[in-house]
mmCIF file of C-alpha atoms and ligand atoms in Angstrom:
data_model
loop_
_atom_site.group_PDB
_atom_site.id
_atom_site.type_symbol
_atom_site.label_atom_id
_atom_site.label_comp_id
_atom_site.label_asym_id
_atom_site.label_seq_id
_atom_site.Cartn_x
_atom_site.Cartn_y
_atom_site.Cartn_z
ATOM 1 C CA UNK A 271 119.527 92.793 80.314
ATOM 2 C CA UNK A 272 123.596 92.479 79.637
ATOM 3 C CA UNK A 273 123.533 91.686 75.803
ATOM 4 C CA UNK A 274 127.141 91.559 76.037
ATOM 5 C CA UNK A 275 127.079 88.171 78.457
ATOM 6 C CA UNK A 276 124.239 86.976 76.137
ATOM 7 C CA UNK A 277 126.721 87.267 73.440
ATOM 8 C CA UNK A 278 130.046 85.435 75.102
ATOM 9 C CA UNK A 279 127.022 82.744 75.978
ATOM 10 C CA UNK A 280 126.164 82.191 72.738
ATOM 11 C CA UNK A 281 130.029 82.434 71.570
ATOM 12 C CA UNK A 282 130.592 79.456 73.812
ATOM 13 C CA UNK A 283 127.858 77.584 72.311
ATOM 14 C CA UNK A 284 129.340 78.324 69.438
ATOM 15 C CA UNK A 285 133.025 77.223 69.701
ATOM 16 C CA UNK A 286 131.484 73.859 70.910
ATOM 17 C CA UNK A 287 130.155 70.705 69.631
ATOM 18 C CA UNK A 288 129.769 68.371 72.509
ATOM 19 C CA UNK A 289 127.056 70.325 74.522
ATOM 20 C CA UNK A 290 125.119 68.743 77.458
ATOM 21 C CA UNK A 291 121.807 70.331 78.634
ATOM 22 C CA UNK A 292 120.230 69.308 81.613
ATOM 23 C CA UNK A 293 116.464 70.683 82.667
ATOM 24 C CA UNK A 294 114.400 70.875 85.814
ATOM 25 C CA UNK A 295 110.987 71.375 86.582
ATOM 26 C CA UNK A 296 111.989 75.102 86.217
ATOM 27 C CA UNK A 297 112.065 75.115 82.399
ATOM 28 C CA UNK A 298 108.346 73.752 82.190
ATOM 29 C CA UNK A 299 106.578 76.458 84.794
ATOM 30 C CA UNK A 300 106.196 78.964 82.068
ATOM 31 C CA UNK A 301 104.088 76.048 80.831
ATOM 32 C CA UNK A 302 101.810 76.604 84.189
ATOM 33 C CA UNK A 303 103.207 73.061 85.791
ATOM 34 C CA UNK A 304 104.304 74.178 89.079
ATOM 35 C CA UNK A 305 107.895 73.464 89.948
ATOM 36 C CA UNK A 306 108.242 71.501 92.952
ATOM 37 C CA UNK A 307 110.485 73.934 95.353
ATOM 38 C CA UNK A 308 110.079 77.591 96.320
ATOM 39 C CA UNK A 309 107.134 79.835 97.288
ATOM 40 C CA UNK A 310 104.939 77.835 95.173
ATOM 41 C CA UNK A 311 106.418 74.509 95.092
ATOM 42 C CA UNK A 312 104.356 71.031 95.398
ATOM 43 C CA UNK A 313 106.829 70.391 98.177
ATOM 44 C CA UNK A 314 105.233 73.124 100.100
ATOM 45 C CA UNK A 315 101.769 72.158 100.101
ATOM 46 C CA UNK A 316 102.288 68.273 99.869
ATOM 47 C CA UNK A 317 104.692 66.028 101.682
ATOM 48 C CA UNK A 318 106.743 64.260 99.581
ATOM 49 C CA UNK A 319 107.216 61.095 101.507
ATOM 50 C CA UNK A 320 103.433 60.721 101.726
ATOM 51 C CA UNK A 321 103.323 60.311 97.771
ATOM 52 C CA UNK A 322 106.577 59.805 96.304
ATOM 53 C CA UNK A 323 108.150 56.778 98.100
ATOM 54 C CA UNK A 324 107.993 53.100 97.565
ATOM 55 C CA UNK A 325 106.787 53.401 101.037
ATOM 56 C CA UNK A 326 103.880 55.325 100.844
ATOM 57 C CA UNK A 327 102.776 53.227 97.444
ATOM 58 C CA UNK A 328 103.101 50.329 99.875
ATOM 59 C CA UNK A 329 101.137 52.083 102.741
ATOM 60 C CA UNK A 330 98.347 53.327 99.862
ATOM 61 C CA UNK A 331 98.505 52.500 96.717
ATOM 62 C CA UNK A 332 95.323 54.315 96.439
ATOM 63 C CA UNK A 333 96.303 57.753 97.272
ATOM 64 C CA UNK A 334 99.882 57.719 95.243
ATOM 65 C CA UNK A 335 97.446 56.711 91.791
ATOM 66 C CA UNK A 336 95.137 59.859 93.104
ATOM 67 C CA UNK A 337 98.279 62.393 93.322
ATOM 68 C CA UNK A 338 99.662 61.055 89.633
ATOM 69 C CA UNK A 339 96.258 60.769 88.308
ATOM 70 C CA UNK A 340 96.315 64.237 88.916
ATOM 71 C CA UNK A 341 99.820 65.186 87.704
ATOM 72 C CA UNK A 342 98.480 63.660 84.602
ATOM 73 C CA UNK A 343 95.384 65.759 84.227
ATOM 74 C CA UNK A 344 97.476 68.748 85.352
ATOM 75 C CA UNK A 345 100.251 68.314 82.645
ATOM 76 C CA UNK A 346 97.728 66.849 79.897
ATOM 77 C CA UNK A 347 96.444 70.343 79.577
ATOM 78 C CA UNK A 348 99.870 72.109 79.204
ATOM 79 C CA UNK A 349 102.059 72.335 76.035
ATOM 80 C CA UNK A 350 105.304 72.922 75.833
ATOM 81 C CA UNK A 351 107.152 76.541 76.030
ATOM 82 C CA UNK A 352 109.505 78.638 74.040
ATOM 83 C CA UNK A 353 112.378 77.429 76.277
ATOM 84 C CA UNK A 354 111.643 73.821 75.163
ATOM 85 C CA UNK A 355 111.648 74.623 71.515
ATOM 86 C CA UNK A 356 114.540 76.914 71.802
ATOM 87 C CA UNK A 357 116.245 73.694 72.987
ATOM 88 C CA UNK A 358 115.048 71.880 69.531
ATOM 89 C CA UNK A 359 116.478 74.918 67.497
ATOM 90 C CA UNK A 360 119.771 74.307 69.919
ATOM 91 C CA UNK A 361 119.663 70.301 68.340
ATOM 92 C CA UNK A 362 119.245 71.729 65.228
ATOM 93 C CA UNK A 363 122.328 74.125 64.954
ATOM 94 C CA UNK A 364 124.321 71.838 67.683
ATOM 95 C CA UNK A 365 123.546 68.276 66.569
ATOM 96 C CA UNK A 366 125.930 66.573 69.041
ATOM 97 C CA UNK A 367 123.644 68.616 71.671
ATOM 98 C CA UNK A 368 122.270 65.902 74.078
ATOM 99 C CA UNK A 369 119.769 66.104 76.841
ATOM 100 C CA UNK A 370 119.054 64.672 80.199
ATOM 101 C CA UNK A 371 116.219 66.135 81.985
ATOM 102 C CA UNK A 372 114.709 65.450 85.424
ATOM 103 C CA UNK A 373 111.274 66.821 84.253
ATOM 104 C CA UNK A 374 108.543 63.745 84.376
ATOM 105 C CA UNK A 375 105.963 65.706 82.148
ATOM 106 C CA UNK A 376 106.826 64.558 78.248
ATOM 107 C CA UNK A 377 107.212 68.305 77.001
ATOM 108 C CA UNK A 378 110.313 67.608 75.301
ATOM 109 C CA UNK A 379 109.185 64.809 73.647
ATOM 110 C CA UNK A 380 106.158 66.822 72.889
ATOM 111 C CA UNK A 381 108.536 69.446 71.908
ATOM 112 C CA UNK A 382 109.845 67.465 69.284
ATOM 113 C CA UNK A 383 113.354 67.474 70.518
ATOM 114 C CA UNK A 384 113.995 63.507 69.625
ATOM 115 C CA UNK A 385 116.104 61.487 71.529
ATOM 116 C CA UNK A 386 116.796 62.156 75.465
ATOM 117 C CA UNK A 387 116.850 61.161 78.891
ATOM 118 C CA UNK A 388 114.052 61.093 81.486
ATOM 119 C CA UNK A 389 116.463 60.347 84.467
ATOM 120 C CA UNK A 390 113.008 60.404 86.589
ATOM 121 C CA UNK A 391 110.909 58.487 84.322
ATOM 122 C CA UNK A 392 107.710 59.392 82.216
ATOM 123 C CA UNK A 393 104.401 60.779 84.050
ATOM 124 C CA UNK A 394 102.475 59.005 81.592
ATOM 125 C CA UNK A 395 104.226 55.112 81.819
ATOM 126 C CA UNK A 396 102.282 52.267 84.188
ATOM 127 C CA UNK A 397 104.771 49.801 85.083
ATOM 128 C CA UNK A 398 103.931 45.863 86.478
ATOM 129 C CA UNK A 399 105.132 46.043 90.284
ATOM 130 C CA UNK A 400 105.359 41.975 89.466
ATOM 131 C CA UNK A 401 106.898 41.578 86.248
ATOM 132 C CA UNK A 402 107.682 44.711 85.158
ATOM 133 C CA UNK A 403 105.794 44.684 81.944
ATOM 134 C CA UNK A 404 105.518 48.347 80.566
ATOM 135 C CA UNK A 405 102.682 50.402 79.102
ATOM 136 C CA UNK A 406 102.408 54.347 77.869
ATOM 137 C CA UNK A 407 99.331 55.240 79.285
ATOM 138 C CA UNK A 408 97.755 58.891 78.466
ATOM 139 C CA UNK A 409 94.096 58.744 79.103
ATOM 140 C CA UNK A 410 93.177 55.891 81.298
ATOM 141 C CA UNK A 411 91.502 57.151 84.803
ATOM 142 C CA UNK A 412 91.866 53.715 86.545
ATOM 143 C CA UNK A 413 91.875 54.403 89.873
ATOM 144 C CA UNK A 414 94.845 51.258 90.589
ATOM 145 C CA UNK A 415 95.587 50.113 86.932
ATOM 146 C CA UNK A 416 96.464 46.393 86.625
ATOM 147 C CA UNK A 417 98.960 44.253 84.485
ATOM 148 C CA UNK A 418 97.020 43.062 81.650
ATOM 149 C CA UNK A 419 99.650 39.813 81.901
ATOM 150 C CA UNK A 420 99.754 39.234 85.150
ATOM 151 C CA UNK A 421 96.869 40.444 87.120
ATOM 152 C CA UNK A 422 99.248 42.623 89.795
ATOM 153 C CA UNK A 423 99.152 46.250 90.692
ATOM 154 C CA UNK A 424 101.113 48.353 88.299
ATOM 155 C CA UNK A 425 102.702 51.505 89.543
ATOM 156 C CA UNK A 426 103.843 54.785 87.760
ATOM 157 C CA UNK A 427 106.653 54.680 85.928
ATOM 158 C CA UNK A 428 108.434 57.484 87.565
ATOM 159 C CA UNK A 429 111.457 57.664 89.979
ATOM 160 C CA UNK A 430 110.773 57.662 93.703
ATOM 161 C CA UNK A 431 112.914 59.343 96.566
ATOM 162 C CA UNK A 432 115.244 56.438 97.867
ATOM 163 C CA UNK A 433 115.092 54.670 94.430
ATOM 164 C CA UNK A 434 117.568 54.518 91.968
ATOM 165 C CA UNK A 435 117.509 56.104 88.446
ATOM 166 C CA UNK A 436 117.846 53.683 85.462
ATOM 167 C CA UNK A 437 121.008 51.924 84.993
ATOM 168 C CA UNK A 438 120.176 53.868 80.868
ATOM 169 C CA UNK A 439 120.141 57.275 82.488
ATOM 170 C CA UNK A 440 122.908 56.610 84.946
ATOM 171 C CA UNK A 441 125.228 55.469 82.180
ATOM 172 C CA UNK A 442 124.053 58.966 79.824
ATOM 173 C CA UNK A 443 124.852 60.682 83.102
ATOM 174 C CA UNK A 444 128.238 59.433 83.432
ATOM 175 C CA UNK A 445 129.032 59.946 79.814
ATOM 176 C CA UNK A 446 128.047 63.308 79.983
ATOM 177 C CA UNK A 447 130.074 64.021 83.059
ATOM 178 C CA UNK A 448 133.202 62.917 81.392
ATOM 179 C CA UNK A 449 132.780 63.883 78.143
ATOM 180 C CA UNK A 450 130.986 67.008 77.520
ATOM 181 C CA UNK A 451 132.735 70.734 76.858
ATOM 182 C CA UNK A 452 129.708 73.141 77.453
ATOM 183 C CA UNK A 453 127.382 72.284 80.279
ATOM 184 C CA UNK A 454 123.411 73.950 79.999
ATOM 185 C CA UNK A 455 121.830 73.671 83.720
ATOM 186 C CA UNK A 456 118.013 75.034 83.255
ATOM 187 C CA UNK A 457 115.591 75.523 85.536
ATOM 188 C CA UNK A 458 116.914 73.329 88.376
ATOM 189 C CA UNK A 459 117.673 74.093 92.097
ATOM 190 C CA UNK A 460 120.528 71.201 91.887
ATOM 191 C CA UNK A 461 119.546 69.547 95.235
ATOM 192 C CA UNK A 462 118.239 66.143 94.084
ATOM 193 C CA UNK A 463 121.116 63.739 93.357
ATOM 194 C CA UNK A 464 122.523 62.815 91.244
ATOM 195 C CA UNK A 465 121.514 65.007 89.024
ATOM 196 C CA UNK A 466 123.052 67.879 91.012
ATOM 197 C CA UNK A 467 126.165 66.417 90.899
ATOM 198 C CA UNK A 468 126.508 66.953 86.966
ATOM 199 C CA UNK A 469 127.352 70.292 87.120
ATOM 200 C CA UNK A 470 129.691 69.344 89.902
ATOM 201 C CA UNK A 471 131.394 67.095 87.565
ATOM 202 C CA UNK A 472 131.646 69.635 84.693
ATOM 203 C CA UNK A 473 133.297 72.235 86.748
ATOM 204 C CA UNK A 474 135.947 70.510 88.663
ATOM 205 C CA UNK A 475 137.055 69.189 84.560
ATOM 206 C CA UNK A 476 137.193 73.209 84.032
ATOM 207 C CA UNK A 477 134.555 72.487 81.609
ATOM 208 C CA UNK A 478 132.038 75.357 80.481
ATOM 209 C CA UNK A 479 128.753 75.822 82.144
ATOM 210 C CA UNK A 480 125.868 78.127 81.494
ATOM 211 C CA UNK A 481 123.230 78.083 84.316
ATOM 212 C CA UNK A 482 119.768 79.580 83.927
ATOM 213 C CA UNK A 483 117.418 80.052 86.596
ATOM 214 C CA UNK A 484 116.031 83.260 87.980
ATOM 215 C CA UNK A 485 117.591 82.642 91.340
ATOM 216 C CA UNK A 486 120.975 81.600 91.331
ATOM 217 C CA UNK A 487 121.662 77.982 92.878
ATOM 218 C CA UNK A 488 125.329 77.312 93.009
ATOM 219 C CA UNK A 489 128.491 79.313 92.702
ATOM 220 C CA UNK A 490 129.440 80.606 89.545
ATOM 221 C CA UNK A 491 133.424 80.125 89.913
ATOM 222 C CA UNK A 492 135.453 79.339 86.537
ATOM 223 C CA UNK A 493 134.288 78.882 83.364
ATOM 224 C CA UNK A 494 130.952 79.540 84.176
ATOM 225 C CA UNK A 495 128.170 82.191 82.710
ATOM 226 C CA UNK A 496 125.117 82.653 84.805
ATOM 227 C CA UNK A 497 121.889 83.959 83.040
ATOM 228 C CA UNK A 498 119.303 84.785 85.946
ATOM 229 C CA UNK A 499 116.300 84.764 83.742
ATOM 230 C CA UNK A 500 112.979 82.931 82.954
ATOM 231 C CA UNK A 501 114.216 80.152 80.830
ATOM 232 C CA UNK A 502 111.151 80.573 78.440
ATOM 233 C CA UNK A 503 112.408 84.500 78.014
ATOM 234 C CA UNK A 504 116.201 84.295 77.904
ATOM 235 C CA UNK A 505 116.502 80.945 75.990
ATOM 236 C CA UNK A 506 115.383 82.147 72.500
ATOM 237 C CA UNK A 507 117.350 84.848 73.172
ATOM 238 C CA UNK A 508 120.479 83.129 73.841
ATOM 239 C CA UNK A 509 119.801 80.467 70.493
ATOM 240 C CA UNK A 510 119.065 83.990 68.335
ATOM 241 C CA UNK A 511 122.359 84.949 69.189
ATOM 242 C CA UNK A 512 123.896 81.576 67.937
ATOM 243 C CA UNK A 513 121.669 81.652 64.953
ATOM 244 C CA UNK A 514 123.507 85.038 63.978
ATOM 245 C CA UNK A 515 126.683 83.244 64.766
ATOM 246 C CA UNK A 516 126.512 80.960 62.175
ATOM 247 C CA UNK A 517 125.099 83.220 59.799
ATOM 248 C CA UNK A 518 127.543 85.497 60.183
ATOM 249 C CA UNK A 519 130.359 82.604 59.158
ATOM 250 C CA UNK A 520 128.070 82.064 56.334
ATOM 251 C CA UNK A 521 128.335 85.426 55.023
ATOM 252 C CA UNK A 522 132.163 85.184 55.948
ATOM 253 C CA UNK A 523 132.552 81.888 54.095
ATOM 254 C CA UNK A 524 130.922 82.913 50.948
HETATM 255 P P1 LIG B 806 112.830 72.338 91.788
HETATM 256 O O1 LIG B 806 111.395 72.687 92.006
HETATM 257 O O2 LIG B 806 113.608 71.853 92.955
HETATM 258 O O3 LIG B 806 113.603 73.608 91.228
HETATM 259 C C1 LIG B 806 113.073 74.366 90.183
HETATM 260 C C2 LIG B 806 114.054 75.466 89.859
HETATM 261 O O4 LIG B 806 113.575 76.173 88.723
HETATM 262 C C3 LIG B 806 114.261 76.494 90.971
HETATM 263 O O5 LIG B 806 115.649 76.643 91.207
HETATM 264 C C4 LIG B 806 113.639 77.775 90.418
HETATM 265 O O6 LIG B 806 114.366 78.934 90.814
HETATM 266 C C5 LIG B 806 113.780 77.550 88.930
HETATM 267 N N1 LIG B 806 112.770 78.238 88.096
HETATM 268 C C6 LIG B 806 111.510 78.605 88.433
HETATM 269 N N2 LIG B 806 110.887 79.158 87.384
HETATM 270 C C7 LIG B 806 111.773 79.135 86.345
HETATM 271 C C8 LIG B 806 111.720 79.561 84.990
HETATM 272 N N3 LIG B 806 110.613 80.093 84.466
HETATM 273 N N4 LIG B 806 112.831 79.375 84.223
HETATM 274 C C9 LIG B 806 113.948 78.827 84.746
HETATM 275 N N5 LIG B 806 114.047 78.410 86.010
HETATM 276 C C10 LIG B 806 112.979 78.552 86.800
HETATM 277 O O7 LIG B 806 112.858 71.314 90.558
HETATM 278 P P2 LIG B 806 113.996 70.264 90.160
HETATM 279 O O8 LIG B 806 115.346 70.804 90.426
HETATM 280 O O9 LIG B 806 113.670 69.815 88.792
HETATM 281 O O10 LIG B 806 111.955 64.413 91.593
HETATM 282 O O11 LIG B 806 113.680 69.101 91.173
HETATM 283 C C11 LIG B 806 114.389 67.911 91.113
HETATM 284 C C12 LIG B 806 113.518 66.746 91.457
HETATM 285 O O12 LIG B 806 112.869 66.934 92.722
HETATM 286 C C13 LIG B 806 112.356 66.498 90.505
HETATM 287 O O13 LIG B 806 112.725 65.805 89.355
HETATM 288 C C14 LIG B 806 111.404 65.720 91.343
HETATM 289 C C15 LIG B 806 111.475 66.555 92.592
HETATM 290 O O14 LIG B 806 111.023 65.973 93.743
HETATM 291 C C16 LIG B 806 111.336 63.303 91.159
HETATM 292 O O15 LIG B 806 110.297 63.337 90.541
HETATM 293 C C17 LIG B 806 112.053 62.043 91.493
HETATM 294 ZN ZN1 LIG B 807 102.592 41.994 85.483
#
């Protein structure tokens, strides 16, 4: 491994305050959730519009609530990894560090990172398909749940291919695509929009951007550092670098 570009990664984290992090399914498979593209990928084995459209939920509502029932048992029985809390030692040292993350599974919440966005949704959130009256819902094994107030089908509260993310996490998204010096893109293969477009964004600002994925997705032109790792290996890495930063300014200081 090249310490030295672990180092200049960590410098730029450093010289920073308003850092952006966005995470993909990739930052969660050293959790054992698989990510959805690649050898592996859910995409492979199942098709996507057959349980991830407003169109198939119309077609059978049945089958979609079998395929997130699922997801739910799948990602009930995983905790989050040392990428996630590296992340939460990030906050911690960065506190203007904010995070949007495509990942439906709760493990930064479980993580304890506080405040962030689910641009996808929540794996674990029933939603009315009438009213739109809201639940968290992390045990129930209904096979359609229904609204408590109005008797209709609810849904999962996740985003669907073709649908729009929430007008909360679209307006995060554009603040963070203005505003932010120091880009993080983890585990993502940057083909869903609009999150793929952040990084976009970032670069054509001449903004900073660190990318970590063990297969590299975009171009690294610019201001850019590229860290082809496991994010649950590198990331503690990288944030023990930044920890000795600081200390070191300590010492300095004193
Ligand atoms: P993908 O499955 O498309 O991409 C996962 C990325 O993670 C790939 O680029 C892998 O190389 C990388 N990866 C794999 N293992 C990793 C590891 N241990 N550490 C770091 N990176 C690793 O997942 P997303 O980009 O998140 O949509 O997919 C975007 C959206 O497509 C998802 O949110 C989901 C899906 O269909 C919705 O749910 C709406
Ligand atoms: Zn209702």
């Amino acid at each position: 491994m090249d310490e030295n570009i672990l180092q200049v990664a960590a410098s730029w984290l450093f010289q920073h305050e308003k850092i952006a992090v966005l995470t993909g399914a990739g930052i969660s498979q050293e959790s054992g959730i698989p990510t959805f593209r690649g050898n592996d990928g859910v995409w492979k084995h199942y098709r996507a519009q057959d349980l991830a459209t407003p169109e198939a939920f119309a077609r059978n509502p049945e089958l979609v609530w079998e395929w997130y029932l699922y997801r739910r048992q799948l990602v009930r029985e995983k905790k989050p990894n040392p990428a996630h809390y590296a992340l939460v030692r990030l906050k911690n040292l960065k506190q203007k560090t904010e995070l949007i993350t495509q990942n439906v599974d709760g493990l930064h919440r479980r993580s304890g990172f506080g405040e962030h966005t689910e641009m996808h949704g929540y794996l674990f959130r029933d939603v009315c398909t009438r009213c739109s009256w809201e639940r968290e819902d992390y045990e129930s094994h209904e096979k359609i749940p229904h609204c408590p107030r109005c008797g209709s089908m609810m849904r999962p509260g996740v985003v669907w291919f073709g649908e729009s993310i929430p007008e909360k996490a679209w307006q995060h998204f554009h603040r963070l695509s203005r505003e932010c010096e120091l880009l993080m893109v983890i585990g993502t293969s940057q083909v869903v929009y609009p999150a793929a477009a952040l990084s976009q964004y970032v670069r054509q600002r001449s903004a900073y951007v660190i990318e970590i994925n063990p297969e590299l997705t975009t171009s690294c032109q610019g201001k850019s550092i590229y860290l082809g790792y496991k994010a649950g290996f590198i990331l503690p890495k990288l944030i023990d670098e930044l920890e000795k930063l600081f200390k070191k300014t300590r010492e300095v200081d004193r």
